[in-house]
Coordinates of C-alpha atoms and ligand atoms in Angstrom, one line a residue:
M1 CA 68.3 75.0 97.5
S2 CA 71.0 77.6 97.8
E3 CA 70.8 80.9 96.5
A4 CA 72.9 82.1 93.7
S5 CA 74.6 84.8 95.5
E6 CA 75.9 82.4 98.2
V7 CA 79.4 81.1 98.2
L8 CA 79.6 77.2 97.8
F9 CA 82.9 75.1 98.2
I10 CA 82.9 71.8 96.3
E11 CA 85.7 69.8 97.7
G12 CA 87.8 66.6 97.2
G13 CA 86.4 65.5 94.0
R14 CA 88.3 65.0 90.7
V15 CA 87.6 68.1 88.7
I16 CA 87.6 67.0 84.9
D17 CA 87.5 70.0 83.0
P18 CA 88.9 69.4 79.3
A19 CA 88.4 72.8 78.1
A20 CA 90.7 74.3 80.7
G21 CA 93.2 71.1 80.5
V22 CA 92.3 70.4 84.4
D23 CA 92.3 66.8 85.8
G24 CA 92.9 66.3 89.5
V25 CA 91.6 67.0 92.8
R26 CA 90.6 70.4 93.4
T27 CA 88.3 72.7 95.2
V28 CA 85.9 74.6 93.1
V29 CA 84.5 77.8 94.6
L30 CA 81.2 79.1 93.2
R31 CA 80.3 82.6 93.9
A32 CA 77.3 84.9 92.5
G33 CA 76.3 82.0 89.9
R34 CA 79.8 81.9 88.4
V35 CA 82.8 79.9 88.9
A36 CA 85.2 82.0 91.2
E37 CA 88.0 79.6 91.4
V38 CA 89.6 76.1 90.9
A39 CA 92.4 75.4 92.9
E40 CA 94.1 72.7 94.8
R41 CA 94.1 74.5 98.2
V42 CA 91.8 76.9 99.2
E43 CA 90.6 78.3 102.6
R44 CA 87.0 78.0 103.3
P45 CA 85.6 80.7 105.7
R46 CA 83.8 78.6 108.7
D47 CA 80.4 80.0 107.4
A48 CA 80.7 79.1 104.0
R49 CA 78.6 75.9 102.4
A50 CA 80.5 73.0 101.2
I51 CA 79.8 69.9 99.0
D52 CA 81.9 67.0 99.9
A53 CA 82.5 65.6 96.2
R54 CA 84.9 63.0 97.7
G55 CA 85.2 59.8 95.3
R56 CA 83.3 61.7 92.7
W57 CA 84.1 63.7 89.4
V58 CA 83.3 67.2 89.3
T59 CA 82.4 68.4 85.6
P60 CA 80.9 71.0 84.0
G61 CA 77.3 70.6 83.4
F62 CA 76.5 68.3 80.5
I63 CA 75.1 70.0 77.5
D64 CA 72.9 68.1 75.2
A65 CA 72.2 69.4 71.8
H66 CA 69.1 67.0 71.1
V67 CA 66.2 66.8 73.4
H68 CA 62.5 66.6 72.5
L69 CA 60.7 68.5 75.3
R70 CA 57.4 68.0 73.5
E71 CA 55.8 71.4 75.0
P72 CA 53.6 72.7 73.6
G73 CA 51.2 70.0 72.2
Q74 CA 52.1 66.6 73.7
E75 CA 52.5 67.5 77.5
Y76 CA 51.4 64.0 78.2
K77 CA 54.8 62.9 76.8
E78 CA 57.0 65.4 78.5
T79 CA 56.8 68.9 79.5
V80 CA 59.8 71.6 79.6
E81 CA 59.4 71.0 83.2
T82 CA 59.6 67.3 83.2
G83 CA 62.1 67.5 80.6
G84 CA 64.5 69.5 82.6
R85 CA 64.1 67.5 85.7
A86 CA 65.0 64.4 83.6
A87 CA 68.2 66.5 82.3
V88 CA 69.7 67.5 85.7
A89 CA 69.2 64.2 87.3
G90 CA 71.3 62.7 84.3
G91 CA 73.9 65.6 84.8
F92 CA 72.6 68.0 81.9
T93 CA 72.5 71.4 82.6
S94 CA 71.9 73.0 79.2
I95 CA 69.6 71.5 76.7
L96 CA 68.5 72.2 73.1
A97 CA 64.8 72.1 72.6
M98 CA 64.3 70.3 69.2
P99 CA 61.2 72.4 67.1
N100 CA 59.1 69.5 66.2
T101 CA 56.3 70.3 68.9
V102 CA 52.6 70.7 68.1
P103 CA 52.6 73.2 66.7
P104 CA 56.3 73.3 65.9
N105 CA 58.7 76.0 66.7
D106 CA 58.2 78.1 63.5
T107 CA 56.9 81.1 65.3
V108 CA 58.2 83.6 67.8
A109 CA 55.3 82.8 70.2
V110 CA 56.4 79.2 70.6
T111 CA 60.2 80.1 71.1
E112 CA 59.1 82.7 73.7
L113 CA 56.6 80.1 75.5
I114 CA 59.5 77.3 75.9
L115 CA 61.6 80.1 77.4
A116 CA 58.9 81.1 79.6
R117 CA 58.4 77.6 80.9
A118 CA 62.1 77.0 81.2
A119 CA 62.3 80.1 83.4
Q120 CA 59.3 78.9 85.4
A121 CA 60.7 75.6 86.1
G122 CA 64.3 76.9 86.9
L123 CA 66.0 73.6 86.1
A124 CA 68.2 73.2 83.1
R125 CA 69.1 76.1 80.7
V126 CA 66.9 75.4 77.6
Y127 CA 68.0 76.7 74.3
P128 CA 65.2 76.8 71.6
V129 CA 65.8 75.3 68.4
G130 CA 63.9 76.8 65.5
C131 CA 62.3 75.2 62.3
I132 CA 64.2 75.4 59.2
S133 CA 60.9 75.2 57.4
K134 CA 57.2 76.5 58.1
G135 CA 55.5 73.5 59.7
Q136 CA 58.5 71.4 59.1
K137 CA 57.0 70.7 55.8
G138 CA 60.1 71.3 53.7
E139 CA 58.6 73.8 51.4
E140 CA 58.9 77.2 52.5
L141 CA 61.8 78.7 54.8
A142 CA 60.5 79.6 58.4
E143 CA 61.3 83.2 59.5
L144 CA 64.5 82.6 60.6
G145 CA 65.6 85.9 61.6
D146 CA 62.7 86.5 64.0
L147 CA 63.3 82.9 65.5
F148 CA 67.0 83.8 66.0
Q149 CA 66.1 87.3 67.4
A150 CA 63.5 85.6 70.0
G151 CA 66.5 83.3 71.2
C152 CA 66.9 80.2 69.1
V153 CA 70.5 79.0 68.7
A154 CA 70.0 76.8 65.7
F155 CA 67.6 75.7 63.1
S156 CA 66.4 72.0 62.2
D157 CA 63.4 70.4 60.7
D158 CA 64.6 67.3 63.0
G159 CA 62.2 64.2 63.1
K160 CA 62.5 64.7 59.4
P161 CA 65.2 65.5 56.7
V162 CA 65.2 68.3 54.5
M163 CA 64.6 66.8 51.2
S164 CA 65.0 69.6 49.1
P165 CA 68.6 70.5 48.2
A166 CA 67.5 73.8 47.2
L167 CA 65.8 74.6 50.4
M168 CA 68.7 73.6 52.3
R169 CA 70.9 75.6 50.1
R170 CA 68.9 78.6 50.9
A171 CA 68.6 77.7 54.6
L172 CA 72.5 77.3 55.0
E173 CA 72.8 80.8 53.0
Y174 CA 70.3 82.4 55.4
A175 CA 71.6 80.9 58.6
L176 CA 75.2 82.1 57.9
V177 CA 74.0 85.6 58.4
F178 CA 73.0 84.9 62.1
G179 CA 76.4 82.6 62.6
V180 CA 74.4 79.6 63.5
P181 CA 74.2 75.9 62.5
L182 CA 71.4 74.0 60.9
A183 CA 71.0 70.7 63.0
V184 CA 70.0 68.2 60.3
H185 CA 68.2 64.7 60.5
E186 CA 70.1 63.1 57.7
E187 CA 67.6 60.2 56.1
D188 CA 66.7 60.1 52.5
L189 CA 63.1 59.2 52.8
A190 CA 62.8 57.7 49.3
L191 CA 65.7 55.2 50.4
V192 CA 64.2 54.8 54.0
G193 CA 60.9 53.6 52.2
K194 CA 58.6 51.7 54.7
G195 CA 61.9 50.5 56.5
V196 CA 61.3 50.5 60.4
M197 CA 65.0 49.0 61.3
N198 CA 68.3 49.0 59.5
E199 CA 68.8 46.8 56.3
G200 CA 70.7 43.7 57.0
P201 CA 70.9 40.1 58.1
A202 CA 69.0 40.9 61.6
A203 CA 66.1 42.6 59.7
T204 CA 65.9 39.7 57.3
R205 CA 65.7 37.2 60.0
L206 CA 63.1 39.1 61.7
G207 CA 61.1 39.7 58.7
L208 CA 61.0 43.5 59.1
K209 CA 61.6 46.0 56.6
G210 CA 65.1 47.4 56.5
S211 CA 66.1 51.0 55.9
P212 CA 69.8 51.0 54.4
S213 CA 72.6 52.9 55.9
Q214 CA 73.1 54.5 52.8
A215 CA 69.8 56.7 53.3
E216 CA 72.0 58.6 56.0
D217 CA 75.2 58.7 53.9
V218 CA 73.9 60.0 50.8
M219 CA 72.1 62.9 52.8
V220 CA 75.4 63.8 54.8
S221 CA 77.5 63.9 51.7
R222 CA 74.9 66.0 49.8
D223 CA 75.1 68.5 52.9
V224 CA 78.7 68.5 52.8
A225 CA 78.5 69.4 49.3
L226 CA 76.1 72.5 50.3
V227 CA 78.5 73.4 52.9
E228 CA 81.1 73.9 50.1
L229 CA 78.7 75.7 47.9
T230 CA 77.2 78.3 50.8
G231 CA 79.7 78.1 53.5
G232 CA 76.9 77.8 56.0
R233 CA 77.4 75.7 59.4
L234 CA 76.2 72.2 59.4
H235 CA 75.6 70.0 62.3
V236 CA 74.7 66.5 61.6
C237 CA 72.3 65.1 64.2
H238 CA 72.5 61.6 65.8
L239 CA 75.3 60.5 63.0
S240 CA 74.9 56.4 63.0
T241 CA 76.9 55.1 59.8
A242 CA 80.5 54.6 59.0
G243 CA 79.8 56.3 55.6
A244 CA 78.6 59.5 57.3
V245 CA 81.7 59.1 59.5
R246 CA 83.8 59.2 55.9
A247 CA 81.9 62.4 54.7
V248 CA 82.3 64.1 58.1
R249 CA 85.9 63.4 58.6
D250 CA 86.6 64.4 54.9
A251 CA 84.6 67.7 55.5
K252 CA 86.6 68.5 58.5
A253 CA 90.1 67.5 56.7
R254 CA 89.0 70.1 53.8
G255 CA 88.4 72.9 56.9
L256 CA 84.6 73.0 56.3
P257 CA 82.3 74.2 59.3
V258 CA 80.8 70.9 59.9
T259 CA 80.2 69.2 63.3
A260 CA 78.4 65.9 64.3
E261 CA 76.9 64.4 67.5
V262 CA 76.3 60.5 68.3
T263 CA 73.6 59.1 70.7
P264 CA 74.5 56.9 73.5
H265 CA 72.3 54.1 72.0
H266 CA 74.0 54.4 68.4
L267 CA 77.4 53.9 70.5
A268 CA 76.1 51.0 72.7
L269 CA 73.7 48.8 70.6
T270 CA 73.2 47.3 67.1
D271 CA 70.4 45.9 65.0
E272 CA 71.1 42.7 66.5
D273 CA 69.9 44.1 69.8
V274 CA 66.5 44.6 68.1
A275 CA 66.5 40.7 67.6
R276 CA 67.7 40.0 71.0
S277 CA 65.0 42.1 72.4
G278 CA 62.2 40.3 70.7
Y279 CA 60.7 43.1 68.6
D280 CA 60.6 45.5 71.7
T281 CA 59.7 48.9 70.3
D282 CA 62.1 50.7 72.7
F283 CA 64.7 49.5 70.4
K284 CA 62.9 51.4 67.5
M285 CA 64.4 54.9 66.6
A286 CA 65.4 57.0 63.5
P287 CA 67.9 56.7 62.5
P288 CA 67.7 52.8 63.4
L289 CA 70.4 51.0 65.4
R290 CA 72.9 50.0 62.8
S291 CA 75.3 47.3 62.0
E292 CA 78.3 46.2 64.2
A293 CA 80.9 47.8 61.7
D294 CA 78.9 51.1 61.9
R295 CA 78.7 51.0 65.7
A296 CA 82.6 50.6 65.7
A297 CA 82.9 53.2 63.2
V298 CA 80.9 56.0 65.4
Q299 CA 82.7 55.0 68.7
A300 CA 86.1 55.4 66.9
A301 CA 84.9 58.5 65.3
L302 CA 83.8 59.9 68.8
A303 CA 87.3 58.9 70.3
D304 CA 89.2 60.8 67.6
G305 CA 87.1 63.9 67.3
T306 CA 85.6 63.4 64.0
I307 CA 82.4 63.2 66.1
D308 CA 82.3 66.2 68.4
C309 CA 79.5 65.7 70.7
I310 CA 77.3 63.1 72.7
A311 CA 73.6 64.0 72.2
T312 CA 70.8 61.9 73.7
D313 CA 68.0 62.4 71.1
H314 CA 65.8 62.2 74.3
A315 CA 62.5 61.2 72.6
P316 CA 59.7 60.7 75.0
H317 CA 56.6 58.5 74.0
S318 CA 53.9 57.2 75.8
A319 CA 52.6 53.8 75.8
V320 CA 49.8 54.8 73.3
E321 CA 52.5 55.2 70.9
K322 CA 55.0 52.4 71.8
D323 CA 52.8 49.5 72.8
L324 CA 52.3 48.6 69.1
E325 CA 53.5 46.1 66.9
F326 CA 57.1 47.4 65.5
D327 CA 56.1 48.5 62.3
A328 CA 53.3 50.7 63.7
A329 CA 55.4 51.8 66.9
A330 CA 56.8 55.5 67.0
N331 CA 60.2 56.2 66.6
G332 CA 62.5 57.3 69.3
I333 CA 63.5 56.5 73.1
V334 CA 64.2 58.7 76.2
G335 CA 68.1 59.2 77.1
L336 CA 68.7 61.9 79.7
E337 CA 68.8 60.0 82.6
T338 CA 70.9 56.9 81.2
A339 CA 73.3 58.7 78.9
F340 CA 76.2 59.0 81.3
P341 CA 76.4 55.6 82.6
V342 CA 75.9 54.1 79.1
C343 CA 78.7 56.0 77.7
L344 CA 80.9 55.2 80.7
A345 CA 80.5 51.7 79.8
L346 CA 82.7 52.5 76.7
V347 CA 85.6 54.0 79.0
R348 CA 85.6 50.9 81.1
E349 CA 85.8 48.8 77.7
G350 CA 88.8 50.9 76.5
L351 CA 87.2 52.4 73.6
L352 CA 87.2 55.9 74.9
G353 CA 89.1 58.1 77.1
E354 CA 87.4 59.7 80.3
R355 CA 88.4 63.2 79.6
R356 CA 87.3 62.8 75.8
L357 CA 83.8 61.6 77.4
I358 CA 83.7 64.6 79.6
E359 CA 84.7 66.9 76.5
A360 CA 82.0 65.3 74.2
L361 CA 79.3 66.2 77.0
T362 CA 80.7 69.6 77.9
A363 CA 83.0 71.5 75.9
S364 CA 82.1 70.1 72.4
P365 CA 78.6 70.9 72.4
A366 CA 79.5 74.3 73.8
R367 CA 81.7 75.0 70.8
A368 CA 79.4 73.7 68.0
F369 CA 76.6 75.8 69.1
G370 CA 78.3 78.9 70.6
L371 CA 77.1 78.4 73.9
P372 CA 78.0 79.5 77.4
G373 CA 79.2 76.7 80.0
G374 CA 81.1 73.6 78.9
S375 CA 83.9 74.8 81.1
L376 CA 85.0 75.7 84.7
A377 CA 87.0 78.9 83.8
R378 CA 86.8 81.4 86.1
G379 CA 83.9 83.7 85.2
A380 CA 82.1 80.8 83.7
P381 CA 78.6 80.0 84.8
A382 CA 78.3 77.7 87.8
D383 CA 76.8 74.7 86.1
L384 CA 78.3 71.7 87.4
A385 CA 77.7 68.0 87.6
L386 CA 79.0 65.6 90.4
L387 CA 79.3 62.2 89.1
D388 CA 79.8 59.0 90.9
P389 CA 81.5 57.0 88.2
G390 CA 81.1 53.8 90.3
L391 CA 77.8 54.0 91.5
E392 CA 75.7 50.6 90.5
W393 CA 72.1 51.1 90.2
R394 CA 69.2 49.3 88.1
C395 CA 67.6 51.4 85.5
D396 CA 63.9 51.3 86.5
P397 CA 62.0 53.6 83.9
A398 CA 59.2 54.0 86.7
R399 CA 61.5 56.0 88.8
F400 CA 62.4 58.4 85.8
H401 CA 61.8 62.0 86.2
S402 CA 60.8 62.2 82.5
K403 CA 57.1 61.3 82.0
S404 CA 57.7 58.9 79.5
R405 CA 59.1 55.2 80.2
N406 CA 60.5 54.2 76.6
S407 CA 64.1 53.1 77.3
P408 CA 65.9 50.2 76.1
W409 CA 67.9 49.9 79.3
K410 CA 65.0 49.3 81.6
G411 CA 65.9 46.4 83.9
R412 CA 69.7 46.7 83.3
A413 CA 72.2 47.1 85.5
L414 CA 74.2 50.4 85.0
V415 CA 77.3 51.9 86.7
G416 CA 78.0 55.7 87.0
R417 CA 75.4 58.2 88.0
C418 CA 75.1 62.0 88.5
T419 CA 74.5 62.8 92.2
H420 CA 74.0 66.5 92.1
A421 CA 73.7 69.1 89.4
L422 CA 74.0 73.0 89.9
V423 CA 72.8 75.6 87.3
G424 CA 74.1 79.1 88.0
G425 CA 75.2 77.9 91.3
R426 CA 72.0 76.7 92.6
L427 CA 71.7 73.0 93.3
V428 CA 68.9 71.9 91.1
H429 CA 69.4 68.1 91.6
E430 CA 70.5 65.8 94.4
L431 CA 70.3 62.0 94.3
G432 CA 68.2 60.7 97.1
E433 CA 70.1 58.7 99.6
G434 CA 67.8 55.7 99.0
A435 CA 69.1 55.6 95.4
R436 CA 72.8 55.3 96.1
Ligands
ZN501 ZN1 66.3 63.3 64.2

């Protein structure tokens, strides 16, 4: 581990920094925890430390706007430390910690506990997200002001939608005072009903109850209308439908403060993969894997910037919650350690540009949440990922840094991997030689 005060040269890599408009072989000089210089030719003092990045991409550290760390309350699934370790192994140097812990993050005490654990772990930067409603019950607003003062960077009842439009209106108005977005899980629970996967031919064949894509569409449309009413900022979590894409595209065209994220799994998989998997509960999440048309729509929306960022919705569960029949199993999958290769596959298929991919993992989430990082501009935090875009590896969940193993990519051959991650100039992850 290097000290933050040290000077470190990262040499010979292809620097991709969309925020700064840089794409080419450069040397990155880090000093005192910040980016000191990015240049084609730099003299390195003989005693200065260096990392040889030839053949690799050097990018701002990834920022994941949607991570479930499970601490406090469900430390058997994940902790701030193990989640942070999984994050940096995947190239994520900043993560937003969603508030559906036990108890939920609706009090300053929980926010402070998460921040203290993150400081102890010294891995990824952790930004807590506070609850919109007390206990995420959707009845009364949480103390948003206190949570903001304690360090929350956004508010969310994620895991659940905010079903009351009146509460959502008040939350948008209140959050506006602090200039932070509401990150929303958009599913109308009445339309979801008992649905456990996307409504469509695959669900019918499998004999599983479906939830229509319109369950998401109507909530996004409602909240865009409430943004229009209030001027508040909306961030649509894990957008998964063509209808929600249309609503966000229309909102942006009208200049409304709406941003959106998409997960690697909604970009890569469909409800037919649930069928192919043979009822594998590692293909069960909310919102569910959608149709091919929905997948094509979110891919195109990510490429053209309608969807701002890629977020994993890393949702660790143990076998206790997952090793059940499909109907009864918990929603969600882990994603931090596989996001980069899964999304890089879209680049190889010609669906996404390399620079746009990196932007969606760095500058775009930084902008959506007003976070430092996401760029290698001089003076920026020295948070970086070094990526080997050609490294082939097999996904073995037993080797995850995450405590949980619920990954649909288990056993699959993946291409592309983070080899180093730095936070504030400190090397917090280096891929072992055996893994390369
Ligand atoms: Zn959610």
